[in-house]
Amino acid sequence: MSSTLFSALVLLLLLLLHQPPLSSAANLNSKTSLFRSQPIFEPTSLSTAADASPTTFFEVTKPIPLPKTKPFSKLILQHDFAYTYGKPPVLANYSPPPNFQSQKFSKIVLEWTATCKGRQFDRIFGVWLGGVEILRSCTAEPRATGIIWTVKKDITRYYSLLQSNQTLAVYLGNLVDSTYTGVYHVNVTFHFYPVEETYVESDKGFGFGADLILPISRNEKLNDGLWFEIENSTDVKSKEFEIPRNVYRAVLEVYVSFHENDEFWYGNFPNEYISANNLTGFQGNGPFREVVVKLDDLVIGAVWPFTVIYTGGVNPLLWRPITGIGSFDLPTYDIEVTPFLGMILDGKTHKFAFGVTNALNVWYIDANLHLWLDKKSEKTQGKLLKYNASPLSLYLKSNFTGFDGKFITNVSRSIFSSGYVKSSHGVIKTNSSQEFKYSNVMVLGNEGNLQDFDQVIHFNGSIEMEMPSSSVKSTKSLKKFGIHLYSDYVNKGNGTYDSVANVTLSLDEKLKETSEVGTSTSKIKNLQNGQGNMLVKGNLVVSGLGSTQQEYHYSGDKSCYFRNVSSSNYTILHDKESNTCTYNAQGAFSNRMPFLGYKLRGEKKGLM
Ligand SMILES: *[C@@H]1O[C@H](CO)[C@@H](O)[C@H](O)[C@H]1NC(C)=O
Ligand SMILES: *[C@@H]1O[C@H](CO)[C@@H](O)[C@H](O)[C@H]1NC(C)=O
Ligand SMILES: *[C@@H]1O[C@H](CO)[C@@H](O)[C@H](O)[C@H]1NC(C)=O
Ligand SMILES: *[C@@H]1O[C@H](CO)[C@@H](O)[C@H](O)[C@H]1NC(C)=O
Ligand SMILES: *[C@@H]1O[C@H](CO)[C@@H](O)[C@H](O)[C@H]1NC(C)=O
Ligand SMILES: *[C@@H]1O[C@H](CO)[C@@H](O)[C@H](O)[C@H]1NC(C)=O
Ligand SMILES: *[C@@H]1O[C@H](CO)[C@@H](O)[C@H](O)[C@H]1NC(C)=O
Ligand SMILES: *[C@@H]1O[C@H](CO)[C@@H](O)[C@H](O)[C@H]1NC(C)=O
Ligand SMILES: *[C@@H]1O[C@H](CO)[C@@H](O)[C@H](O)[C@H]1NC(C)=O
Ligand SMILES: *[C@@H]1O[C@H](CO)[C@@H](O)[C@H](O)[C@H]1NC(C)=O
Ligand SMILES: *[C@@H]1O[C@H](CO)[C@@H](O)[C@H](O)[C@H]1NC(C)=O
Ligand SMILES: *[C@@H]1O[C@H](CO)[C@@H](O)[C@H](O)[C@H]1NC(C)=O
């Protein structure tokens, strides 16, 4: 064993002994990862400095398109999250605006605003309304001089849920002691935007927001989040449910986040490398993960998640003040359940189950079942016509000798279903398909201290509905999730190490929706580059520098958004924002007709 590696292992052991309290990443008893979330050490004397003003942290994303009406705004919850770890979620009563029945709202927005001062880990948190998760997010790590950040999320999709009194629950497990001093002061506000006067009722009862949303989450009295915890590759968590007998469409919205030993699953080492080198403290099971969703033991869909890096991950200096893609509003994944409705329209109890291929402890997963009800009949009927789930096709190759080498992991799979539902809308046949491709090329060098990997996930999703008029309504989405991470690590002795990490995150999405009234397309291209170095002593980052550059392009039928921003050492260097559409060759869209189903809800991400 090389002396550098040996000392690295000794250091890892030392870190294990001094493991910090549970963060979005770290666990008291678990082995550690070199990228794990870290808080930053800043002298607390800074907080009394004369120019101590809070830093505003933010995630780059397009603004939510809003009607020009004046919103009705309501503070739903105000709470200071101090020692909340292992305690029940914080609850608040939600009641709809007084005129909810008579007034129509075209947009409903959740606003999370929080401040924090001191030193603290990045904490994962969830917000549930009536057990339905409406936001999964991660806190920003504070500074001695204080920080503030705001997350806005379009929650119009949960319209039917927002019509009645509900309990809002927030779980944010925080620990406060003499080292980790940050208390999160949080406000959750809902903004209801009435429809504009020119609004024309175009609701034909098909395809708009769901009539009923069932939580597929834990409902016990918990000292934890309402999410299920998947602890290993064989762990399966499930929930029983029943649906009304007049459902004509169903979509399962899945929330996913990964922590502790799997926080950086995409950088995990192949097991044979770990055992060949007798490594301890390195995370295994290779870099591929898949969330599998089953309905009554049949695989109905999968999620190959985006590689969200939380605000303390890899090098926390990278995410100050521009946070990682998806970290303040984690992506969710929709699975079309309509082809399978025939299996569950019998008024009986059925079961959704979640598992994660190759999982290490721990994945937080739950889901919401969006249901559309046939108001003109008491019973609908359905039948699954065709179903095909290919097994994972796996290609693995490695050529390591000793600590150095290369690993290639390529995986693909597809899931197809076709079924019909007979309702007062007629007989509608729905086809749904998911196609996934994954590739991860990992190189280890410098006697195991250097890691360089490139991972890409391609996803094609398609939903086609053959309407009784024999026209076809379809939604096609193409997604590409990329991460490239280069990291090198030098042990400086005395429980101190130097780390260099360059990271690229990319999230591209194309959406195309077609119906009788036309075609609507939109495109997002989101690219983030970061370069960081840091000196870590014990559990704290004592010095270092992080620089981040981000380019965000959105173009839709009705609007565009562009932002180009960069930062270094907490300071914004360059920030350019624009909402004019400058159509280039790739961005040119032939048909600008608004999609019928989206008039009411505006720029919703679509049926998928
Ligand atoms: C929360 O709202 C209260 C009341 O409006 C306000 O005083 C406080 O500053 C807000 N806190 C945050 C973090 O926005
Ligand atoms: C909903 O909550 C409000 C405010 O707490 C209360 O006045 C009202 O009676 C409740 N409505 C129902 C149907 O329970
Ligand atoms: C996986 O996790 C489950 C749930 O904690 C546990 O019951 C089971 O023993 C674990 N399996 C393995 C192989 O560790
Ligand atoms: C593997 O490492 C452990 C501790 O690091 C040590 O006790 C053990 O002897 C090693 N095994 C081999 C085969 O080198
Ligand atoms: C593994 O293969 C790559 C080329 O694919 C080569 O560059 C590298 O040197 C090889 N590593 C070892 C340890 O053989
Ligand atoms: C749905 O799938 C079936 C079976 O593969 C196929 O025959 C049909 O053409 C598909 N419908 C649409 C609208 O693509
Ligand atoms: C997605 O569809 C495109 C064609 O539109 C094809 O080139 C690509 O290979 C597909 N990707 C997957 C993952 O199936
Ligand atoms: C693995 O996937 C990548 C990206 O799709 C591709 O370039 C490469 O040729 C694949 N390798 C093998 C051996 O299939
Ligand atoms: C390690 O710590 C000891 C005691 O604090 C100190 O004497 C020594 O100089 C340190 N070594 C390095 C390389 O910093
Ligand atoms: C990482 O980023 C730094 C700063 O831009 C650069 O000097 C270095 O070459 C990069 N390293 C790699 C391996 O890309
Ligand atoms: C974004 O800003 C950087 C730095 O000013 C610049 O080099 C780059 O060309 C800009 N990108 C676009 C698409 O404008
Ligand atoms: C970062 O900025 C601080 C002042 O805000 C300065 O003291 C420090 O030297 C800078 N660090 C680097 C690496 O430039």
XYZ file of C-alpha atoms and ligand atoms in Angstrom, residues 435-437 458-460 478, ligand 7:
21
model
C -36.151 5.073 -22.924
C -32.971 5.478 -20.920
C -29.302 5.455 -21.762
C -30.272 10.390 -21.881
C -33.995 10.055 -21.393
C -36.736 9.986 -24.014
C -35.938 14.578 -24.344
C -34.087 9.556 -28.165
O -34.607 9.855 -29.434
C -33.624 10.294 -30.360
C -34.323 10.635 -31.657
O -35.291 11.605 -31.429
C -32.584 9.215 -30.585
O -31.569 9.695 -31.425
C -31.978 8.828 -29.239
O -31.104 7.748 -29.390
C -33.062 8.450 -28.251
N -32.468 8.246 -26.931
C -32.766 7.227 -26.164
C -32.196 7.230 -24.793
O -33.474 6.310 -26.538
